[in-house]
Amino acid sequence: MSRAAGPHARRSALKPLCRPRLWCGLWIAAIATVVVLSLVSSVPMPDVPDGDKLGHFLAYAALAAAAVQLYARWPSLLGAGLGLVLLGIGLEFAQGALTQTRMQDPADALANTLGVIAGLATRLTPLRDLLLRIDGGRR
């Protein structure tokens, strides 16, 4: 029996995608975009009540939903989710401490956190393996 097929074979944290480096790279680029947009001058938001909070919620929901598409197991996925929550909180502190044009807002951090929860919840839907079907990976 080969070592990889043994009972203690290490399972990958990622789903069996055909192009995992591409998809992980795009996810990291999306995270970097959120970081940059969080620290530059205010980005125009939709002219709706609490449009800023909606933008925070949607951005972090999209990042967490993307993590659902990448990670195969709950521990890895929860780690990614926790990392996104900490990123959202840290960026709020950074806005208050490092920028002159942005301000720290605990309500934004809450919107980020709720977005992460909503994005992670896609793990419980039939959409959880959408990227596998698009990418042609093994299920």
PDB file of C-alpha atoms in Angstrom:
ATOM      1  CA  MET A   1       0.000   0.000   0.000  1.00  0.00           C
ATOM      2  CA  SER A   2       1.437   3.344  -0.952  1.00  0.00           C
ATOM      3  CA  ARG A   3       2.017   5.917   1.710  1.00  0.00           C
ATOM      4  CA  ALA A   4      -0.495   8.354   0.165  1.00  0.00           C
ATOM      5  CA  ALA A   5      -3.240   5.733   0.214  1.00  0.00           C
ATOM      6  CA  GLY A   6      -2.633   4.679   3.815  1.00  0.00           C
ATOM      7  CA  PRO A   7      -5.048   5.307   6.663  1.00  0.00           C
ATOM      8  CA  HIS A   8      -3.088   8.334   7.814  1.00  0.00           C
ATOM      9  CA  ALA A   9      -2.813   9.969   4.406  1.00  0.00           C
ATOM     10  CA  ARG A  10      -3.044  13.732   4.701  1.00  0.00           C
ATOM     11  CA  ARG A  11      -6.136  15.196   3.120  1.00  0.00           C
ATOM     12  CA  SER A  12      -5.889  18.520   1.367  1.00  0.00           C
ATOM     13  CA  ALA A  13      -7.620  21.483   2.900  1.00  0.00           C
ATOM     14  CA  LEU A  14      -8.679  22.526  -0.601  1.00  0.00           C
ATOM     15  CA  LYS A  15     -11.325  20.956  -2.754  1.00  0.00           C
ATOM     16  CA  PRO A  16     -10.004  18.838  -5.651  1.00  0.00           C
ATOM     17  CA  LEU A  17      -9.999  21.660  -8.190  1.00  0.00           C
ATOM     18  CA  CYS A  18      -8.218  21.391 -11.546  1.00  0.00           C
ATOM     19  CA  ARG A  19      -6.676  24.852 -11.127  1.00  0.00           C
ATOM     20  CA  PRO A  20      -6.388  25.465  -7.365  1.00  0.00           C
ATOM     21  CA  ARG A  21      -3.558  28.008  -7.727  1.00  0.00           C
ATOM     22  CA  LEU A  22      -5.643  30.145 -10.070  1.00  0.00           C
ATOM     23  CA  TRP A  23      -8.688  30.144  -7.796  1.00  0.00           C
ATOM     24  CA  CYS A  24      -6.673  30.726  -4.618  1.00  0.00           C
ATOM     25  CA  GLY A  25      -4.782  33.522  -6.359  1.00  0.00           C
ATOM     26  CA  LEU A  26      -8.030  35.196  -7.375  1.00  0.00           C
ATOM     27  CA  TRP A  27      -9.355  34.885  -3.823  1.00  0.00           C
ATOM     28  CA  ILE A  28      -6.180  36.456  -2.420  1.00  0.00           C
ATOM     29  CA  ALA A  29      -6.435  39.239  -5.021  1.00  0.00           C
ATOM     30  CA  ALA A  30     -10.033  39.878  -3.923  1.00  0.00           C
ATOM     31  CA  ILE A  31      -8.906  40.093  -0.294  1.00  0.00           C
ATOM     32  CA  ALA A  32      -6.110  42.496  -1.283  1.00  0.00           C
ATOM     33  CA  THR A  33      -8.647  44.622  -3.163  1.00  0.00           C
ATOM     34  CA  VAL A  34     -10.830  44.855  -0.049  1.00  0.00           C
ATOM     35  CA  VAL A  35      -7.780  45.879   2.010  1.00  0.00           C
ATOM     36  CA  VAL A  36      -6.804  48.608  -0.476  1.00  0.00           C
ATOM     37  CA  LEU A  37     -10.355  49.917  -0.851  1.00  0.00           C
ATOM     38  CA  SER A  38     -10.685  49.995   2.941  1.00  0.00           C
ATOM     39  CA  LEU A  39      -7.657  52.248   3.324  1.00  0.00           C
ATOM     40  CA  VAL A  40      -7.942  54.660   0.381  1.00  0.00           C
ATOM     41  CA  SER A  41     -10.241  57.674   0.253  1.00  0.00           C
ATOM     42  CA  SER A  42     -13.890  56.852   0.640  1.00  0.00           C
ATOM     43  CA  VAL A  43     -15.310  54.772  -2.171  1.00  0.00           C
ATOM     44  CA  PRO A  44     -18.684  55.976  -3.535  1.00  0.00           C
ATOM     45  CA  MET A  45     -21.464  53.768  -2.207  1.00  0.00           C
ATOM     46  CA  PRO A  46     -25.055  53.343  -3.424  1.00  0.00           C
ATOM     47  CA  ASP A  47     -27.325  56.204  -2.424  1.00  0.00           C
ATOM     48  CA  VAL A  48     -29.478  54.060  -0.154  1.00  0.00           C
ATOM     49  CA  PRO A  49     -29.892  54.185   3.597  1.00  0.00           C
ATOM     50  CA  ASP A  50     -26.875  52.458   5.181  1.00  0.00           C
ATOM     51  CA  GLY A  51     -25.390  51.807   1.725  1.00  0.00           C
ATOM     52  CA  ASP A  52     -21.951  51.775   3.353  1.00  0.00           C
ATOM     53  CA  LYS A  53     -22.983  48.924   5.652  1.00  0.00           C
ATOM     54  CA  LEU A  54     -24.502  47.060   2.710  1.00  0.00           C
ATOM     55  CA  GLY A  55     -21.210  47.375   0.833  1.00  0.00           C
ATOM     56  CA  HIS A  56     -19.286  45.991   3.812  1.00  0.00           C
ATOM     57  CA  PHE A  57     -21.745  43.117   4.206  1.00  0.00           C
ATOM     58  CA  LEU A  58     -21.660  42.179   0.510  1.00  0.00           C
ATOM     59  CA  ALA A  59     -17.858  42.381   0.211  1.00  0.00           C
ATOM     60  CA  TYR A  60     -17.243  40.087   3.173  1.00  0.00           C
ATOM     61  CA  ALA A  61     -20.094  37.750   2.188  1.00  0.00           C
ATOM     62  CA  ALA A  62     -18.488  37.371  -1.235  1.00  0.00           C
ATOM     63  CA  LEU A  63     -15.051  36.669   0.282  1.00  0.00           C
ATOM     64  CA  ALA A  64     -16.475  34.058   2.668  1.00  0.00           C
ATOM     65  CA  ALA A  65     -18.606  32.451  -0.058  1.00  0.00           C
ATOM     66  CA  ALA A  66     -15.448  32.208  -2.179  1.00  0.00           C
ATOM     67  CA  ALA A  67     -13.722  30.432   0.717  1.00  0.00           C
ATOM     68  CA  VAL A  68     -16.604  27.934   0.722  1.00  0.00           C
ATOM     69  CA  GLN A  69     -15.819  27.240  -2.923  1.00  0.00           C
ATOM     70  CA  LEU A  70     -12.140  26.633  -2.137  1.00  0.00           C
ATOM     71  CA  TYR A  71     -12.006  24.770   1.168  1.00  0.00           C
ATOM     72  CA  ALA A  72     -13.160  21.169   1.500  1.00  0.00           C
ATOM     73  CA  ARG A  73     -13.332  20.794   5.270  1.00  0.00           C
ATOM     74  CA  TRP A  74     -15.029  22.760   8.036  1.00  0.00           C
ATOM     75  CA  PRO A  75     -11.875  23.388  10.120  1.00  0.00           C
ATOM     76  CA  SER A  76     -10.130  25.064   7.182  1.00  0.00           C
ATOM     77  CA  LEU A  77     -13.249  26.962   6.243  1.00  0.00           C
ATOM     78  CA  LEU A  78     -13.817  28.171   9.788  1.00  0.00           C
ATOM     79  CA  GLY A  79     -10.185  29.291   9.934  1.00  0.00           C
ATOM     80  CA  ALA A  80     -10.678  31.303   6.760  1.00  0.00           C
ATOM     81  CA  GLY A  81     -13.876  32.772   8.190  1.00  0.00           C
ATOM     82  CA  LEU A  82     -12.171  33.736  11.435  1.00  0.00           C
ATOM     83  CA  GLY A  83      -9.344  35.300   9.446  1.00  0.00           C
ATOM     84  CA  LEU A  84     -11.846  37.374   7.464  1.00  0.00           C
ATOM     85  CA  VAL A  85     -13.605  38.539  10.636  1.00  0.00           C
ATOM     86  CA  LEU A  86     -10.262  39.556  12.157  1.00  0.00           C
ATOM     87  CA  LEU A  87      -9.309  41.298   8.912  1.00  0.00           C
ATOM     88  CA  GLY A  88     -12.543  43.296   8.973  1.00  0.00           C
ATOM     89  CA  ILE A  89     -12.022  44.343  12.579  1.00  0.00           C
ATOM     90  CA  GLY A  90      -8.351  45.141  12.007  1.00  0.00           C
ATOM     91  CA  LEU A  91      -9.116  47.265   8.964  1.00  0.00           C
ATOM     92  CA  GLU A  92     -11.597  49.296  10.985  1.00  0.00           C
ATOM     93  CA  PHE A  93      -8.882  50.020  13.542  1.00  0.00           C
ATOM     94  CA  ALA A  94      -6.456  50.829  10.705  1.00  0.00           C
ATOM     95  CA  GLN A  95      -8.917  53.275   9.162  1.00  0.00           C
ATOM     96  CA  GLY A  96      -9.027  55.206  12.416  1.00  0.00           C
ATOM     97  CA  ALA A  97      -5.298  55.052  13.086  1.00  0.00           C
ATOM     98  CA  LEU A  98      -3.679  55.211   9.638  1.00  0.00           C
ATOM     99  CA  THR A  99      -5.899  57.362   7.443  1.00  0.00           C
ATOM    100  CA  GLN A 100      -7.058  60.948   7.456  1.00  0.00           C
ATOM    101  CA  THR A 101     -10.004  60.325   5.131  1.00  0.00           C
ATOM    102  CA  ARG A 102     -11.608  57.274   6.761  1.00  0.00           C
ATOM    103  CA  MET A 103     -12.919  56.715  10.260  1.00  0.00           C
ATOM    104  CA  GLN A 104     -13.215  53.686  12.467  1.00  0.00           C
ATOM    105  CA  ASP A 105     -16.811  52.456  12.725  1.00  0.00           C
ATOM    106  CA  PRO A 106     -17.804  49.473  14.882  1.00  0.00           C
ATOM    107  CA  ALA A 107     -20.996  49.137  12.821  1.00  0.00           C
ATOM    108  CA  ASP A 108     -18.839  48.477   9.742  1.00  0.00           C
ATOM    109  CA  ALA A 109     -16.980  45.726  11.618  1.00  0.00           C
ATOM    110  CA  LEU A 110     -20.351  44.211  12.553  1.00  0.00           C
ATOM    111  CA  ALA A 111     -21.510  44.373   8.921  1.00  0.00           C
ATOM    112  CA  ASN A 112     -18.263  42.654   7.878  1.00  0.00           C
ATOM    113  CA  THR A 113     -18.796  39.901  10.459  1.00  0.00           C
ATOM    114  CA  LEU A 114     -22.419  39.345   9.455  1.00  0.00           C
ATOM    115  CA  GLY A 115     -21.279  39.172   5.822  1.00  0.00           C
ATOM    116  CA  VAL A 116     -18.733  36.471   6.710  1.00  0.00           C
ATOM    117  CA  ILE A 117     -21.436  34.464   8.497  1.00  0.00           C
ATOM    118  CA  ALA A 118     -23.768  34.783   5.504  1.00  0.00           C
ATOM    119  CA  GLY A 119     -20.999  33.776   3.100  1.00  0.00           C
ATOM    120  CA  LEU A 120     -20.039  30.751   5.206  1.00  0.00           C
ATOM    121  CA  ALA A 121     -23.697  29.727   5.303  1.00  0.00           C
ATOM    122  CA  THR A 122     -23.513  29.019   1.574  1.00  0.00           C
ATOM    123  CA  ARG A 123     -21.676  25.843   2.680  1.00  0.00           C
ATOM    124  CA  LEU A 124     -25.121  24.533   3.660  1.00  0.00           C
ATOM    125  CA  THR A 125     -26.621  25.065   0.197  1.00  0.00           C
ATOM    126  CA  PRO A 126     -26.370  23.225  -3.121  1.00  0.00           C
ATOM    127  CA  LEU A 127     -24.140  26.086  -4.349  1.00  0.00           C
ATOM    128  CA  ARG A 128     -21.258  24.888  -2.127  1.00  0.00           C
ATOM    129  CA  ASP A 129     -19.632  22.992  -5.033  1.00  0.00           C
ATOM    130  CA  LEU A 130     -20.377  25.443  -7.847  1.00  0.00           C
ATOM    131  CA  LEU A 131     -16.681  26.123  -8.496  1.00  0.00           C
ATOM    132  CA  LEU A 132     -15.960  22.380  -8.705  1.00  0.00           C
ATOM    133  CA  ARG A 133     -18.560  22.095 -11.475  1.00  0.00           C
ATOM    134  CA  ILE A 134     -17.210  25.155 -13.295  1.00  0.00           C
ATOM    135  CA  ASP A 135     -13.571  24.111 -12.902  1.00  0.00           C
ATOM    136  CA  GLY A 136     -14.158  20.497 -13.811  1.00  0.00           C
ATOM    137  CA  GLY A 137     -12.534  19.153 -10.642  1.00  0.00           C
ATOM    138  CA  ARG A 138     -13.310  15.845  -8.964  1.00  0.00           C
ATOM    139  CA  ARG A 139     -16.206  15.673  -6.512  1.00  0.00           C
TER     140      ARG A 139
END
